[in-house]
CSV table of C-alpha atoms and ligand atoms in Angstrom, one decimal:
chain,number,residue,atom,x,y,z
L,1,MET,CA,-2.6,11.6,2.9
L,2,GLN,CA,-6.0,10.2,2.1
L,3,LYS,CA,-6.9,6.7,3.2
L,4,GLU,CA,-6.9,5.2,-0.3
L,5,THR,CA,-3.3,6.4,-0.8
L,6,ILE,CA,-2.1,5.4,2.7
L,7,ALA,CA,-3.5,1.8,2.1
L,8,ILE,CA,-1.3,1.5,-1.0
L,9,HIS,CA,1.9,3.3,-0.1
L,10,ALA,CA,2.5,3.9,3.6
L,11,GLY,CA,5.2,2.1,5.5
L,12,TYR,CA,7.2,0.8,2.5
L,13,ASP,CA,10.1,2.4,0.7
L,14,LYS,CA,10.3,0.9,-2.9
L,15,LYS,CA,13.9,2.2,-3.2
L,16,GLN,CA,15.0,-0.2,-0.5
L,17,GLY,CA,16.3,-3.7,-1.3
L,18,ASN,CA,15.8,-4.6,-5.1
L,19,GLY,CA,13.1,-2.0,-5.6
L,20,GLU,CA,10.3,-4.6,-5.4
L,21,MET,CA,6.9,-3.1,-6.3
L,22,SER,CA,5.2,-5.8,-4.3
L,23,VAL,CA,6.3,-5.7,-0.7
L,24,PRO,CA,8.6,-8.8,-0.3
L,25,ILE,CA,7.8,-11.5,2.2
L,26,SER,CA,10.5,-11.9,4.8
L,27,GLN,CA,9.8,-15.6,5.2
L,28,THR,CA,12.4,-16.1,8.0
L,29,THR,CA,12.4,-17.1,11.6
L,30,ALA,CA,15.5,-15.2,12.7
L,31,TYR,CA,17.9,-12.4,11.7
L,32,ALA,CA,21.7,-12.4,11.7
L,33,PHE,CA,23.2,-9.7,13.9
L,34,ARG,CA,26.2,-7.8,12.7
L,35,ASP,CA,28.1,-8.6,15.9
L,36,ALA,CA,27.6,-9.1,19.6
L,37,GLU,CA,27.2,-5.3,20.2
L,38,HIS,CA,24.5,-5.1,17.6
L,39,ALA,CA,22.6,-7.9,19.3
L,40,ALA,CA,23.0,-6.2,22.7
L,41,ASN,CA,21.8,-2.9,21.3
L,42,LEU,CA,18.7,-4.4,19.8
L,43,PHE,CA,17.7,-6.2,23.0
L,44,ALA,CA,18.4,-3.0,25.0
L,45,LEU,CA,16.2,-0.9,22.5
L,46,LYS,CA,19.2,1.3,21.7
L,47,GLU,CA,18.8,0.4,18.1
L,48,LEU,CA,15.6,-0.9,16.5
L,49,GLY,CA,15.5,-3.8,14.1
L,50,PRO,CA,14.4,-7.4,13.7
L,51,ILE,CA,15.6,-10.0,16.2
L,52,TYR,CA,13.3,-13.0,15.8
L,53,THR,CA,9.9,-13.2,14.0
L,54,ARG,CA,8.0,-13.8,17.2
L,55,LEU,CA,8.9,-10.2,18.1
L,56,ASN,CA,9.1,-8.5,14.7
L,57,ASN,CA,9.3,-9.1,11.0
L,58,PRO,CA,9.9,-6.6,8.1
L,59,THR,CA,6.8,-7.7,6.2
L,60,THR,CA,4.6,-7.5,9.2
L,61,ASP,CA,6.2,-4.1,10.0
L,62,VAL,CA,4.9,-2.6,6.7
L,63,LEU,CA,1.4,-3.8,7.5
L,64,GLU,CA,1.6,-2.4,11.0
L,65,GLN,CA,2.8,1.0,9.8
L,66,ARG,CA,0.2,1.2,7.1
L,67,PHE,CA,-2.7,0.1,9.3
L,68,ALA,CA,-1.6,2.5,12.1
L,69,GLN,CA,-1.8,5.4,9.7
L,70,LEU,CA,-5.1,4.2,8.3
L,71,GLU,CA,-6.6,4.2,11.8
L,72,GLY,CA,-5.0,7.6,12.6
L,73,GLY,CA,-2.9,5.9,15.3
L,74,ALA,CA,0.7,6.2,16.5
L,75,ALA,CA,1.6,2.5,16.1
L,76,ALA,CA,0.2,-0.9,15.5
L,77,LEU,CA,1.0,-4.5,16.5
L,78,CYS,CA,-0.1,-7.5,14.5
L,79,VAL,CA,-1.1,-10.7,16.2
L,80,SER,CA,-2.3,-14.1,15.0
L,81,SER,CA,-6.1,-13.5,15.2
L,82,GLY,CA,-8.8,-11.1,16.2
L,83,GLN,CA,-9.3,-13.1,19.4
L,84,SER,CA,-5.6,-12.7,20.4
L,85,SER,CA,-5.8,-8.9,19.6
L,86,ILE,CA,-8.6,-8.7,22.2
L,87,PHE,CA,-6.8,-10.8,24.7
L,88,PHE,CA,-3.6,-8.9,24.3
L,89,ALA,CA,-5.3,-5.5,24.6
L,90,ILE,CA,-7.0,-6.5,27.9
L,91,ALA,CA,-4.0,-8.4,29.3
L,92,ASN,CA,-1.8,-5.4,28.6
L,93,VAL,CA,-3.6,-3.4,31.3
L,94,ALA,CA,-5.5,-5.7,33.5
L,95,SER,CA,-4.3,-8.3,36.1
L,96,ALA,CA,-5.8,-10.5,38.7
L,97,GLY,CA,-8.1,-8.4,41.0
L,98,ASP,CA,-9.0,-5.9,38.3
L,99,ASN,CA,-12.2,-5.5,36.4
L,100,ILE,CA,-13.1,-4.4,32.9
L,101,LEU,CA,-16.4,-3.0,31.5
L,102,ILE,CA,-17.6,-4.8,28.3
L,103,SER,CA,-20.4,-3.9,26.0
L,104,ASP,CA,-23.7,-5.9,26.1
L,105,LYS,CA,-23.4,-6.4,22.3
L,106,LEU,CA,-20.3,-8.3,21.4
L,107,TYR,CA,-19.0,-11.1,19.1
L,108,GLY,CA,-19.6,-14.5,20.6
L,109,GLY,CA,-15.9,-15.3,20.9
L,110,ALA,CA,-15.3,-12.0,22.7
L,111,VAL,CA,-18.1,-12.8,25.1
L,112,THR,CA,-16.7,-16.3,26.1
L,113,LEU,CA,-13.1,-14.9,26.2
L,114,LEU,CA,-14.0,-11.9,28.4
L,115,THR,CA,-16.6,-13.5,30.7
L,116,HIS,CA,-15.2,-17.0,31.1
L,117,THR,CA,-11.6,-17.4,30.2
L,118,ILE,CA,-10.1,-14.2,31.7
L,119,LYS,CA,-12.2,-14.8,34.8
L,120,ARG,CA,-9.9,-17.7,35.4
L,121,PHE,CA,-7.0,-15.2,35.4
L,122,GLY,CA,-8.9,-13.2,38.1
L,123,ILE,CA,-10.2,-10.4,35.8
L,124,GLU,CA,-13.9,-9.6,36.2
L,125,ALA,CA,-16.0,-8.4,33.3
L,126,ARG,CA,-19.0,-6.1,34.0
L,127,ILE,CA,-21.5,-5.5,31.3
L,128,PHE,CA,-22.8,-2.0,30.2
L,129,LYS,CA,-25.3,-0.9,27.6
L,130,VAL,CA,-23.4,0.1,24.5
L,131,SER,CA,-26.3,1.9,22.8
L,132,ASP,CA,-26.4,4.8,25.3
L,133,ALA,CA,-23.8,4.0,28.0
L,134,SER,CA,-26.5,4.7,30.6
L,135,ASN,CA,-25.2,2.2,33.2
L,136,LEU,CA,-21.5,2.6,32.4
L,137,GLU,CA,-20.2,5.2,34.9
L,138,GLU,CA,-21.9,3.6,38.0
L,139,GLN,CA,-20.0,0.4,37.5
L,140,ILE,CA,-16.5,2.0,37.3
L,141,ASN,CA,-14.3,1.8,40.4
L,142,ASP,CA,-10.5,2.2,41.1
L,143,LYS,CA,-9.9,-1.4,39.8
L,144,THR,CA,-11.5,-0.7,36.4
L,145,LYS,CA,-8.8,-0.9,33.8
L,146,ALA,CA,-10.6,-0.8,30.5
L,147,ILE,CA,-13.9,-0.3,28.7
L,148,PHE,CA,-14.2,-2.6,25.7
L,149,PHE,CA,-16.9,-2.3,23.0
L,150,GLU,CA,-17.5,-2.9,19.2
L,151,SER,CA,-18.1,0.2,17.1
L,152,LEU,CA,-20.5,-1.8,15.0
L,153,SER,CA,-21.3,-5.1,16.7
L,154,ASN,CA,-21.3,-8.6,15.3
L,155,PRO,CA,-24.0,-10.1,15.0
L,156,GLN,CA,-26.4,-7.6,16.6
L,157,ILE,CA,-25.3,-4.8,14.2
L,158,ALA,CA,-25.6,-2.2,17.0
L,159,VAL,CA,-23.8,1.1,16.7
L,160,ALA,CA,-22.0,2.2,19.9
L,161,ASP,CA,-22.6,5.5,21.5
L,162,VAL,CA,-18.9,6.2,21.1
L,163,GLU,CA,-19.0,9.9,22.2
L,164,SER,CA,-20.7,9.1,25.5
L,165,ILE,CA,-18.4,6.1,26.2
L,166,VAL,CA,-15.3,8.1,25.6
L,167,SER,CA,-16.4,11.1,27.7
L,168,ILE,CA,-17.2,8.9,30.7
L,169,ALA,CA,-13.9,7.0,30.2
L,170,LYS,CA,-11.9,10.3,30.1
L,171,ARG,CA,-13.7,11.7,33.2
L,172,ASN,CA,-12.7,8.5,35.1
L,173,GLY,CA,-9.2,7.9,33.7
L,174,VAL,CA,-10.1,4.5,32.2
L,175,LEU,CA,-8.6,3.2,28.9
L,176,THR,CA,-11.1,2.6,26.0
L,177,ILE,CA,-10.6,-0.3,23.6
L,178,CYS,CA,-12.8,-0.5,20.5
L,179,ASP,CA,-13.1,-3.5,18.2
L,180,ASN,CA,-13.6,-1.9,14.8
L,181,THR,CA,-13.7,-5.1,12.8
L,182,VAL,CA,-17.2,-4.7,11.2
L,183,ALA,CA,-17.1,-1.0,10.5
L,184,SER,CA,-13.5,-1.3,9.2
L,185,ALA,CA,-10.8,1.3,9.1
L,186,ALA,CA,-12.2,2.6,5.8
L,187,LEU,CA,-15.6,3.6,7.2
L,188,PHE,CA,-14.8,4.5,10.8
L,189,ASN,CA,-11.8,5.6,12.9
L,190,PRO,CA,-12.4,5.3,16.6
L,191,ILE,CA,-9.2,7.2,17.5
L,192,SER,CA,-10.5,10.4,15.8
L,193,TRP,CA,-13.4,10.2,18.4
L,194,GLY,CA,-11.0,9.9,21.3
L,195,VAL,CA,-10.7,6.2,21.7
L,196,ASP,CA,-7.3,5.0,23.1
L,197,VAL,CA,-6.9,1.6,21.5
L,198,VAL,CA,-8.4,-0.1,18.5
L,199,VAL,CA,-8.4,-3.8,17.7
L,200,HIS,CA,-9.5,-5.6,14.6
L,201,SER,CA,-10.0,-9.1,13.4
L,202,THR,CA,-8.2,-8.6,10.0
L,203,SER,CA,-9.6,-12.0,9.0
L,204,LYS,CA,-12.9,-10.2,8.1
L,205,TYR,CA,-13.1,-7.1,5.9
L,206,THR,CA,-9.4,-6.2,6.0
L,207,ASN,CA,-8.7,-9.6,4.3
L,208,GLY,CA,-12.0,-9.5,2.4
L,209,GLN,CA,-11.6,-12.9,0.8
L,210,GLY,CA,-11.6,-15.3,3.7
L,211,SER,CA,-8.0,-16.3,3.0
L,212,ALA,CA,-6.1,-15.5,6.2
L,213,ILE,CA,-6.7,-15.2,10.0
L,214,GLY,CA,-5.1,-12.1,11.6
L,215,GLY,CA,-5.5,-9.5,14.3
L,216,ILE,CA,-4.1,-6.0,14.9
L,217,ILE,CA,-4.0,-3.6,17.8
L,218,VAL,CA,-3.6,0.2,17.1
L,219,GLU,CA,-2.9,2.8,19.8
L,220,ARG,CA,-3.5,6.5,19.7
L,221,ASP,CA,-0.7,9.1,20.0
L,222,GLY,CA,0.1,10.2,23.6
L,223,LEU,CA,-0.9,7.2,25.7
L,224,ALA,CA,2.2,7.6,27.8
L,225,GLU,CA,0.8,10.9,29.1
L,226,PHE,CA,-2.5,9.1,29.9
L,227,PHE,CA,-0.6,6.4,31.9
L,228,LYS,CA,1.4,9.0,33.7
L,229,GLU,CA,-1.7,10.9,34.7
L,230,ASN,CA,-3.2,7.6,36.0
L,231,ALA,CA,0.1,6.3,37.3
L,232,GLU,CA,-1.3,4.4,40.3
L,233,LYS,CA,-3.8,2.5,38.1
L,234,TYR,CA,-1.6,1.7,35.2
L,235,THR,CA,1.5,0.4,37.1
L,236,GLU,CA,2.3,-2.1,34.2
L,237,PHE,CA,3.4,1.0,32.3
L,238,THR,CA,4.7,3.3,35.1
L,239,GLN,CA,6.6,0.8,37.3
L,240,PRO,CA,9.8,-1.1,36.3
L,241,ASP,CA,9.0,-4.4,34.3
L,242,PRO,CA,11.1,-7.0,36.1
L,243,SER,CA,10.8,-9.3,33.0
L,244,TYR,CA,12.6,-6.7,30.8
L,245,HIS,CA,15.6,-5.4,32.8
L,246,GLY,CA,13.4,-3.1,34.9
L,247,LEU,CA,12.2,-1.2,31.8
L,248,VAL,CA,9.7,1.6,32.6
L,249,TYR,CA,7.5,1.8,29.5
L,250,VAL,CA,6.4,5.4,30.0
L,251,ASP,CA,10.1,6.5,29.9
L,252,VAL,CA,10.6,5.0,26.5
L,253,PRO,CA,9.9,7.5,23.6
L,254,LEU,CA,8.0,4.9,21.6
L,255,PRO,CA,4.2,4.2,21.5
L,256,ASN,CA,3.8,2.5,24.8
L,257,PHE,CA,0.9,0.1,24.4
L,258,CYS,CA,2.2,-1.7,21.3
L,259,LEU,CA,5.7,-1.7,22.8
L,260,ARG,CA,4.6,-3.5,25.9
L,261,GLY,CA,2.3,-5.7,23.9
L,262,ARG,CA,5.3,-6.7,21.8
L,263,LEU,CA,8.1,-7.0,24.3
L,264,SER,CA,6.1,-8.7,27.0
L,265,LEU,CA,2.9,-10.4,25.6
L,266,LEU,CA,4.0,-11.3,22.1
L,267,ARG,CA,7.4,-12.5,23.5
L,268,ASP,CA,5.7,-14.6,26.2
L,269,ILE,CA,2.4,-15.8,24.7
L,270,GLY,CA,3.6,-15.9,21.1
L,271,ALA,CA,0.4,-15.4,19.2
L,272,VAL,CA,2.4,-14.1,16.3
L,273,GLN,CA,1.1,-13.5,12.8
L,274,SER,CA,2.9,-15.4,10.0
L,275,PRO,CA,4.8,-13.2,7.5
L,276,HIS,CA,2.8,-14.8,4.7
L,277,ASN,CA,-0.5,-13.7,6.3
L,278,SER,CA,0.9,-10.2,6.7
L,279,TRP,CA,1.7,-10.2,3.0
L,280,LEU,CA,-1.8,-11.3,2.1
L,281,LEU,CA,-3.3,-8.6,4.2
L,282,ILE,CA,-1.0,-6.0,2.6
L,283,GLN,CA,-2.5,-7.0,-0.8
L,284,THR,CA,-6.1,-6.9,0.4
L,285,LEU,CA,-5.7,-3.6,2.3
L,286,GLU,CA,-5.1,-1.9,-1.0
L,287,THR,CA,-8.7,-2.3,-2.0
L,288,LEU,CA,-10.4,-2.0,1.4
L,289,ALA,CA,-11.9,1.4,0.8
L,290,LEU,CA,-13.3,0.4,-2.6
L,291,ARG,CA,-14.7,-2.9,-1.2
L,292,MET,CA,-16.4,-1.2,1.8
L,293,GLU,CA,-18.3,1.2,-0.5
L,294,LYS,CA,-19.6,-1.8,-2.5
L,295,HIS,CA,-20.4,-4.0,0.6
L,296,SER,CA,-22.3,-1.0,2.0
L,297,ALA,CA,-24.2,-0.1,-1.2
L,298,ASN,CA,-25.2,-3.8,-1.7
L,299,ALA,CA,-26.3,-4.3,1.9
L,300,LEU,CA,-28.5,-1.2,1.8
L,301,GLU,CA,-30.2,-2.4,-1.3
L,302,ILE,CA,-30.8,-5.9,0.2
L,303,ALA,CA,-31.9,-4.5,3.5
L,304,LYS,CA,-34.5,-2.4,1.6
L,305,PHE,CA,-35.7,-5.5,-0.2
L,306,LEU,CA,-36.0,-7.5,3.0
L,307,SER,CA,-38.0,-4.8,4.7
L,308,THR,CA,-40.7,-5.2,2.0
L,309,ASN,CA,-40.8,-9.0,2.2
L,310,SER,CA,-43.9,-10.4,3.9
L,311,LYS,CA,-41.9,-13.4,5.3
L,312,VAL,CA,-39.5,-11.1,7.2
L,313,LYS,CA,-40.7,-9.9,10.6
L,314,SER,CA,-38.0,-7.2,11.0
L,315,VAL,CA,-34.7,-6.1,9.5
L,316,ASN,CA,-31.7,-4.7,11.3
L,317,TYR,CA,-29.4,-2.6,9.2
L,318,PRO,CA,-28.2,0.8,10.6
L,319,GLY,CA,-28.2,2.2,7.1
L,320,LEU,CA,-32.0,1.9,6.9
L,321,GLU,CA,-33.8,5.1,7.9
L,322,SER,CA,-36.2,3.1,10.0
L,323,SER,CA,-33.3,1.7,12.2
L,324,SER,CA,-33.0,3.1,15.7
L,325,ASP,CA,-29.2,3.3,15.0
L,326,TYR,CA,-29.6,5.3,11.8
L,327,ASP,CA,-28.6,8.6,13.3
L,328,LYS,CA,-25.5,7.2,15.0
L,329,ALA,CA,-24.5,5.5,11.7
L,330,GLN,CA,-24.9,8.8,9.9
L,331,LYS,CA,-22.9,10.6,12.6
L,332,TYR,CA,-19.9,8.2,12.8
L,333,PHE,CA,-19.5,6.3,9.6
L,334,LYS,CA,-18.1,7.8,6.4
L,335,ASP,CA,-21.0,9.1,4.4
L,336,GLY,CA,-23.3,7.0,6.6
L,337,LYS,CA,-22.1,3.8,4.9
L,338,SER,CA,-22.9,1.0,7.3
L,339,SER,CA,-20.8,-2.0,6.1
L,340,GLY,CA,-22.1,-5.4,4.9
L,341,LEU,CA,-23.9,-7.0,7.9
L,342,ILE,CA,-27.6,-7.4,8.0
L,343,SER,CA,-29.7,-9.4,10.3
L,344,PHE,CA,-33.4,-10.2,10.0
L,345,GLU,CA,-36.0,-12.1,12.0
L,346,ALA,CA,-37.7,-15.0,10.2
L,347,GLU,CA,-41.2,-16.1,11.2
L,348,SER,CA,-40.0,-19.0,13.4
L,349,PHE,CA,-36.9,-21.1,14.3
L,350,GLU,CA,-37.9,-23.6,11.5
L,351,ALA,CA,-38.5,-20.8,9.0
L,352,ALA,CA,-35.0,-19.4,9.8
L,353,LYS,CA,-33.4,-22.8,9.1
L,354,THR,CA,-35.4,-23.2,5.9
L,355,VAL,CA,-34.1,-19.9,4.5
L,356,ILE,CA,-30.6,-21.0,5.3
L,357,ASN,CA,-31.0,-24.4,3.6
L,358,SER,CA,-32.7,-22.9,0.5
L,359,ALA,CA,-30.3,-20.1,-0.3
L,360,LYS,CA,-28.0,-21.1,-3.2
L,361,LEU,CA,-25.7,-18.2,-3.8
L,362,PHE,CA,-25.2,-17.5,-0.1
L,363,SER,CA,-22.8,-20.0,1.6
L,364,VAL,CA,-23.6,-21.2,5.1
L,365,VAL,CA,-20.5,-19.9,6.8
L,366,VAL,CA,-19.7,-18.4,10.2
L,367,ASN,CA,-17.3,-15.9,8.8
L,368,ILE,CA,-18.1,-12.3,7.8
L,369,GLY,CA,-16.6,-9.8,5.4
L,370,ASP,CA,-15.9,-12.0,2.5
L,371,SER,CA,-16.4,-11.0,-1.1
L,372,LYS,CA,-18.7,-14.0,-1.3
L,373,SER,CA,-22.1,-13.5,0.4
L,374,LEU,CA,-22.6,-15.6,3.5
L,375,ILE,CA,-25.6,-16.6,5.6
L,376,VAL,CA,-25.7,-17.9,9.1
L,377,HIS,CA,-28.1,-18.8,12.0
L,378,PRO,CA,-26.1,-17.5,15.0
L,379,ALA,CA,-28.2,-19.3,17.7
L,380,SER,CA,-27.2,-22.7,16.4
L,381,THR,CA,-23.7,-21.8,15.3
L,382,THR,CA,-21.5,-18.8,16.4
L,383,HIS,CA,-23.4,-18.3,19.6
L,384,SER,CA,-24.2,-21.9,20.5
L,385,GLN,CA,-22.0,-21.8,23.5
L,386,MET,CA,-24.1,-19.1,25.1
L,387,SER,CA,-26.9,-19.9,27.5
L,388,GLU,CA,-30.5,-18.8,26.6
L,389,GLU,CA,-30.2,-15.8,29.0
L,390,GLU,CA,-26.8,-14.8,27.5
L,391,LEU,CA,-28.3,-15.1,24.0
L,392,ILE,CA,-31.2,-12.9,24.9
L,393,ASN,CA,-28.9,-10.3,26.5
L,394,ALA,CA,-26.7,-10.3,23.4
L,395,GLY,CA,-29.8,-9.8,21.3
L,396,VAL,CA,-29.6,-13.1,19.5
L,397,ASN,CA,-33.0,-14.6,19.0
L,398,PRO,CA,-33.7,-18.2,17.8
L,399,THR,CA,-35.3,-16.6,14.7
L,400,THR,CA,-32.3,-14.3,13.8
L,401,VAL,CA,-30.7,-14.9,10.4
L,402,ARG,CA,-27.5,-13.0,9.8
L,403,LEU,CA,-26.2,-12.1,6.3
L,404,SER,CA,-22.8,-10.9,5.3
L,405,ILE,CA,-23.3,-9.2,2.0
L,406,GLY,CA,-20.5,-9.7,-0.5
L,407,LEU,CA,-19.5,-8.0,-3.7
L,408,GLU,CA,-21.8,-9.9,-6.1
L,409,ASP,CA,-24.4,-8.1,-8.2
L,410,PRO,CA,-27.2,-7.2,-5.7
L,411,LYS,CA,-29.8,-8.3,-8.2
L,412,ASP,CA,-28.6,-11.9,-8.0
L,413,LEU,CA,-28.5,-11.8,-4.3
L,414,ILE,CA,-32.1,-10.4,-4.0
L,415,GLU,CA,-33.3,-13.1,-6.5
L,416,ASP,CA,-31.7,-15.8,-4.3
L,417,LEU,CA,-33.2,-14.5,-1.1
L,418,GLU,CA,-36.6,-14.1,-2.7
L,419,GLN,CA,-36.7,-17.8,-3.7
L,420,ALA,CA,-35.3,-18.9,-0.3
L,421,LEU,CA,-38.0,-17.0,1.6
L,422,SER,CA,-40.9,-18.1,-0.6
E,501,LIG,C1,-14.4,-12.5,14.0
E,501,LIG,C2,-14.4,-11.5,15.0
E,501,LIG,C3,-13.4,-11.5,16.1
E,501,LIG,C4,-12.5,-12.7,16.2
E,501,LIG,O1,-11.5,-12.7,15.2
E,501,LIG,P1,-10.7,-14.0,14.7
E,501,LIG,O2,-9.8,-13.4,13.7
E,501,LIG,O3,-11.7,-14.9,14.1
E,501,LIG,O4,-10.0,-14.5,15.9
E,501,LIG,C5,-13.4,-10.5,17.0
E,501,LIG,N1,-14.3,-9.5,16.9
E,501,LIG,C6,-15.2,-9.4,15.9
E,501,LIG,C7,-16.1,-8.2,15.9
E,501,LIG,C8,-15.3,-10.4,15.0
E,501,LIG,O5,-16.2,-10.3,14.0
C-alpha cells in the first residue's frame, strides 16, 4: 500500500464493533478479563490483548500499527511525548557504565536529556559530526550501545549522512536510533536506509495543528537477529529479565524493541499517551502526506525570497540549491521536499529580536510543524539552557531566527516577513 492509503486505513477493521467509520476512542483505564485464566494468559503473553491503559489501549494500538507501516517498520510504541520516546529508546539498550554516540546537531531538549540527565544514570554521551560521520567510528568501543541522530535536525536544519552512519554502525554492531520528527514519515523513512529504530515527537508535523503532545518509537523488522548476533552487548534482550518472570526477549516471536519498551519501561516509568491524544493523532495522520507537500513548497518559496533580501545575511534551507545539504536532501527526501523549517541569520542580535517583534502573521512560539506559521529566536528561548560553547557547537548563533512555515498562502507570509525585515 502507498503511504496516503496506509495513513487512512491501516490497523483498523471497520467491520469490528459497531462499524464506526471514525476510529472509536477507548477512553478507559482498565479492561475486564473473561476469567482468571484469561488474565493469567495475557500477563504471560500466551494471549495478546488489553490489560491496563498504561500498557496498551485499542485506540493507541491503531495509531501504533498505522505509524509502524508508514515508517516501514515491524512495530511501534506510543509514549507521552517526543522527549519520552528518546529517553525510552536509549534506556531500552543502555545502562550505567555504557555510552552512546549522539549527533552534534540535535533538538535542545534532546541535548539536555542526553548529556545531562542520563549522565546522572551513568550513561555517557559522546558527540559525533552528523554531516559526514567523520569522527564517529573512532569513538565507538564495546560499551557503545546506540548512535542517536536527527534525520533533519531542529533547529540547525542539517541533513544527516544517514548512509555513512548506518554503515559504520553495522560494521561495529551498534544500534542506530533516528529522530525523524522534522522530516516526517511522509518525506523520509530511515528504516528503508537501514536504521534500526525511529523516534518521533508526534507533537510536531504528525499532529500538525499544535493540539496534542505525543511520541512514538518504531523498530525495523529483524532486530532479534541483531541482538542475538551481538548477544554480549545487548544482554537486556538476550538474558532473562528478572522483572518479567525471567522472560528472554529474543525468544519471543514479537518485535523485541517495542515489546521490552512496553513490558518494562512503559510499565515502570509510565509515560503513557492518553487515548484521546492517540485519537487526535489518528485524525491528523490522515492528511500528513498532503500537508508535508504544502509545508515544503511554501518553505522553498519563502527561503528563495529570504535569500534575495538585503537584511538577511544567510539562509539555511536544504531545499535551496545553494545549501551545502542540497544533495543529501535530494538523495534522501521524497522528491527532494525538505519540510517546513528555515533558519536565517539577521544582521545582529537586536535585528533578530526586531524581526520577531514586528512579524504579525507569524506567532512567536517554540513549537514547530503547526499549520500556523511560527517564528522563534532559539538563543533566547528553546536553547537558552545551553552554554555559549554548547550553542556554538550546536550551530545556534545569537542572530539565528528560525521559522516554521505553515500552510497559509505563501504570498501573505512573504509580505509579512518583508515588512518585519524593513
Ligand atoms: C520537539 C522535538 C522533540 C521533543 O518532543 P516533545 O513532543 O516536545 O517532547 C524531540 N525531537 C525533535 C526533533 C523535536 O523537534
